Amino acid sequence: MLREEKEGDRRSPLPRIVGATGGRPLHHVPDDQFNAIQTIVQAAVPLVLTADRGRGKSAALGLAASQLLASGKRVLLTAPSRATVATVFKHAALPPRFFAPDELLQTLPEGEVLLVDEAAAIPIPLLLKMLEHYPRCVFSTTLHGYEGSGRGFVLRFQKALEARIAGWQTVRLHQPMRWSENDPLERFINQSLLLDADAVDVRAVREPSLRGIVCRRLNRDELADNEPLLRQFFGLLITAHYQTRPSDLRQMLDAPDISIHVLEQQGVIVAVALLSREGGLAAELTAAIHAGTRRPHGHPIPQTLTFHAQMPRAAELVCERVMRIAVQPSLQNGGLGAQLLQHLLGFAA
């Protein structure tokens, strides 16, 4: 069962580290970060640490790692790359041992605590394998920031944890470390790039079934002129996918070969799909792709069929590739995805 740490929920003082804090407890860090460090140090079950960009998440990992090492614990650290954890090492007077994810799972070094930074960039099956060998894990990831949103990953990973672990914990950092609370620039970026968009609460749908479903293609101009509709659409994509970047929004609204399709019920988007029209390349270019002398940007499926499957004229044909497809999480396994795919088949025919 999930238990979330509340603000101000403090336990016993943290261990002291000579060199990291001058032999004093961490009184110099904000309460929000102090509570996160304390939770990491004392957690005996898997912990998910989340924060928006600039909240001191990686710094908290570094400070907590030093506390754990000072108390005699063997601490391991992994992340998509060593460069990703530069901030962790910057704040760790006693640095943990770093392993790349694949190296960690191949060698399985001894450790009592495993810290995983930017977990959203690591496939969930790998994270679950880490959990099998290191029951005391801290999975840290960014929710919202100028690079994009990792909310979809958090929802998926938490669902996987629920199915495997009882009593895992979560803690979220709220207080900014790099700028002031309610910073207008951060708010402007989040609103302009829809980084704070969430899927609509489907409890607004009275009858979440296949009845009353409308399948339609959304016009990009309609989305650009209707921000509530755009937020519905983009919020569902954010919820359903591991990582969504601001460039994804630009591509969806600007790319002429992308079409947007939705299922709606009572004005609420319950499923969405993005199609990318590919192929239709000239015969001369297709022949060069088949010969392996050209590899133009885009058109991955036609090019793969032409070169790897050795279908000489595949890139001359026009196809529709499903880039993304998402169904409201609480309405999944109810046939909505299949209904949307049938609509897409009719559109592509």
XYZ file of C-alpha atoms in Angstrom, residues 87-320:
234
model
C 24.786 17.118 -9.341
C 24.514 14.031 -7.136
C 28.302 13.780 -6.871
C 28.613 17.531 -6.358
C 26.585 17.260 -3.146
C 27.988 13.925 -1.949
C 30.975 14.362 0.370
C 31.133 10.573 0.465
C 30.416 9.578 -3.153
C 28.521 6.359 -3.899
C 29.747 3.833 -6.467
C 28.300 4.516 -9.909
C 27.258 1.834 -12.381
C 25.539 2.186 -15.735
C 22.185 0.329 -15.711
C 23.354 -2.527 -17.948
C 26.624 -2.907 -16.034
C 24.741 -2.935 -12.742
C 22.463 -5.779 -13.819
C 25.303 -7.750 -15.403
C 27.693 -7.558 -12.453
C 25.222 -7.200 -9.539
C 27.706 -5.539 -7.148
C 27.000 -5.826 -3.454
C 25.013 -2.962 -2.024
C 22.405 -2.270 0.606
C 20.855 0.824 -0.986
C 20.457 1.549 -4.696
C 19.823 5.115 -5.849
C 18.369 5.478 -9.365
C 18.425 9.019 -10.745
C 16.319 10.101 -13.755
C 14.569 6.746 -13.661
C 12.117 7.801 -16.391
C 14.910 7.407 -18.953
C 15.467 3.753 -17.968
C 13.031 1.079 -19.229
C 10.639 -0.091 -16.531
C 11.560 -3.805 -16.977
C 15.165 -2.916 -16.080
C 14.022 -0.970 -13.025
C 11.981 -3.947 -11.850
C 15.006 -6.227 -12.292
C 17.023 -3.832 -10.143
C 14.321 -4.059 -7.520
C 14.589 -7.856 -7.495
C 18.259 -7.680 -6.493
C 18.186 -4.492 -4.415
C 14.956 -4.331 -2.375
C 15.972 -1.007 -0.836
C 15.787 1.243 -3.896
C 15.180 4.952 -4.381
C 13.792 5.806 -7.824
C 14.111 9.506 -8.583
C 12.630 11.281 -11.577
C 11.527 14.681 -12.831
C 7.810 15.323 -13.298
C 7.692 18.668 -15.101
C 10.460 20.840 -16.492
C 11.617 22.649 -19.576
C 12.927 19.356 -21.030
C 9.470 17.799 -20.846
C 7.169 15.781 -18.626
C 7.817 12.416 -16.991
C 4.383 12.052 -15.436
C 3.466 9.179 -17.747
C 6.448 7.189 -16.503
C 5.535 7.783 -12.863
C 1.980 6.532 -13.357
C 3.147 3.410 -15.187
C 5.935 2.626 -12.760
C 3.762 3.159 -9.706
C 1.217 0.756 -11.177
C 3.976 -1.845 -11.602
C 5.122 -1.292 -8.017
C 1.588 -1.683 -6.692
C 1.411 -5.122 -8.301
C 4.688 -6.265 -6.725
C 5.460 -4.418 -3.502
C 3.285 -3.697 -0.485
C 4.021 -0.551 1.485
C 6.301 1.239 -0.979
C 6.665 4.957 -0.356
C 6.609 8.158 -2.347
C 7.833 11.637 -1.543
C 7.661 14.758 -3.667
C 9.744 17.915 -3.463
C 7.745 21.112 -3.942
C 9.979 24.016 -2.900
C 12.131 25.477 -5.723
C 15.864 25.695 -5.075
C 16.949 27.665 -8.154
C 14.237 30.312 -8.174
C 11.547 31.729 -5.931
C 8.216 30.149 -5.126
C 5.561 30.813 -7.806
C 8.188 32.105 -10.206
C 6.362 33.812 -13.118
C 8.803 32.530 -15.747
C 8.376 28.917 -14.640
C 4.604 29.344 -14.662
C 4.757 30.916 -18.133
C 6.884 28.056 -19.517
C 4.638 25.388 -18.006
C 1.498 27.026 -19.352
C 2.899 27.903 -22.780
C 4.387 24.463 -23.442
C 1.540 22.612 -21.670
C 4.017 20.898 -19.363
C 1.427 21.061 -16.596
C -1.372 19.529 -18.685
C -3.100 16.484 -17.211
C -5.701 14.134 -18.595
C -9.282 15.084 -17.780
C -10.859 13.285 -14.839
C -13.057 10.740 -16.603
C -15.454 10.720 -13.695
C -17.008 13.545 -15.691
C -18.075 10.842 -18.149
C -21.315 9.434 -16.815
C -21.229 6.187 -18.776
C -17.621 5.153 -19.495
C -18.535 2.523 -22.081
C -18.601 2.145 -25.854
C -21.992 3.846 -26.026
C -22.074 7.443 -27.171
C -18.512 7.355 -28.500
C -17.676 9.755 -31.321
C -14.628 9.089 -33.522
C -13.235 12.091 -35.320
C -10.135 13.732 -36.699
C -9.059 16.911 -34.961
C -8.056 19.891 -37.033
C -4.798 21.540 -35.955
C -6.364 24.990 -36.242
C -9.161 23.827 -33.959
C -6.621 22.703 -31.379
C -4.613 25.910 -31.633
C -7.757 28.009 -31.105
C -9.216 25.879 -28.300
C -6.794 25.643 -25.379
C -9.069 23.498 -23.137
C -9.365 20.947 -25.953
C -5.618 21.117 -26.605
C -4.916 20.541 -22.910
C -7.238 17.527 -22.882
C -5.512 16.044 -25.897
C -1.927 16.741 -24.820
C -2.597 15.869 -21.182
C -3.705 12.386 -22.181
C -0.539 11.902 -24.239
C 1.593 13.039 -21.291
C -0.182 10.615 -18.975
C 0.165 7.678 -21.338
C 3.802 7.985 -22.419
C 7.087 7.819 -20.552
C 8.510 11.131 -21.679
C 6.857 14.008 -23.507
C 8.938 16.957 -24.737
C 7.953 20.477 -25.802
C 9.133 19.605 -29.308
C 6.386 16.954 -29.442
C 3.745 19.666 -29.100
C 5.335 21.737 -31.853
C 5.532 18.737 -34.159
C 1.891 17.812 -33.576
C 0.694 21.316 -34.393
C 3.075 22.083 -37.274
C 3.926 18.889 -39.175
C 1.670 18.680 -42.261
C 1.935 14.871 -42.514
C 0.669 14.242 -38.969
C -3.045 13.728 -38.364
C -4.728 13.694 -34.953
C -7.626 11.360 -34.162
C -9.683 11.050 -30.990
C -12.545 9.213 -29.378
C -14.848 11.539 -27.465
C -17.669 10.869 -25.069
C -19.792 13.713 -23.744
C -17.129 16.170 -24.891
C -14.321 14.367 -23.053
C -11.405 12.858 -24.989
C -11.106 9.234 -23.886
C -8.566 8.046 -26.479
C -6.168 9.677 -28.918
C -3.897 8.597 -31.760
C -1.328 10.343 -33.925
C -0.758 9.144 -37.477
C 2.243 10.032 -39.608
C 1.857 9.770 -43.372
C 5.012 8.265 -44.863
C 6.281 6.953 -48.160
C 5.303 8.184 -51.605
C 8.971 8.681 -52.441
C 10.222 9.044 -55.991
C 11.280 5.906 -57.843
C 14.884 7.113 -58.161
C 15.186 7.807 -54.427
C 13.501 4.497 -53.593
C 16.038 2.653 -55.751
C 18.891 4.403 -53.915
C 17.391 3.414 -50.550
C 17.078 -0.175 -51.759
C 20.725 -0.138 -52.842
C 21.812 1.279 -49.479
C 23.270 4.492 -50.911
C 20.631 6.896 -49.533
C 18.983 7.227 -46.135
C 16.806 10.363 -46.174
C 15.385 11.830 -42.996
C 12.041 10.416 -41.874
C 9.894 7.675 -43.431
C 11.253 4.909 -41.132
C 8.740 2.178 -42.043
C 8.944 2.552 -45.858
C 12.733 2.722 -45.692
C 12.953 -0.330 -43.431
C 10.745 -2.358 -45.759
C 12.685 -1.203 -48.817
C 16.188 -1.828 -47.503
C 16.014 -4.433 -44.717
C 13.038 -6.437 -46.018
C 14.294 -5.980 -49.595
C 10.935 -4.845 -50.960
C 12.242 -2.725 -53.860
C 9.255 -0.399 -54.279
C 7.940 -0.209 -50.700
C 9.039 3.407 -50.216
C 6.994 4.455 -53.253
C 3.811 3.367 -51.487
C 2.012 5.644 -49.039
C 1.332 4.388 -45.510
C 0.050 5.741 -42.209
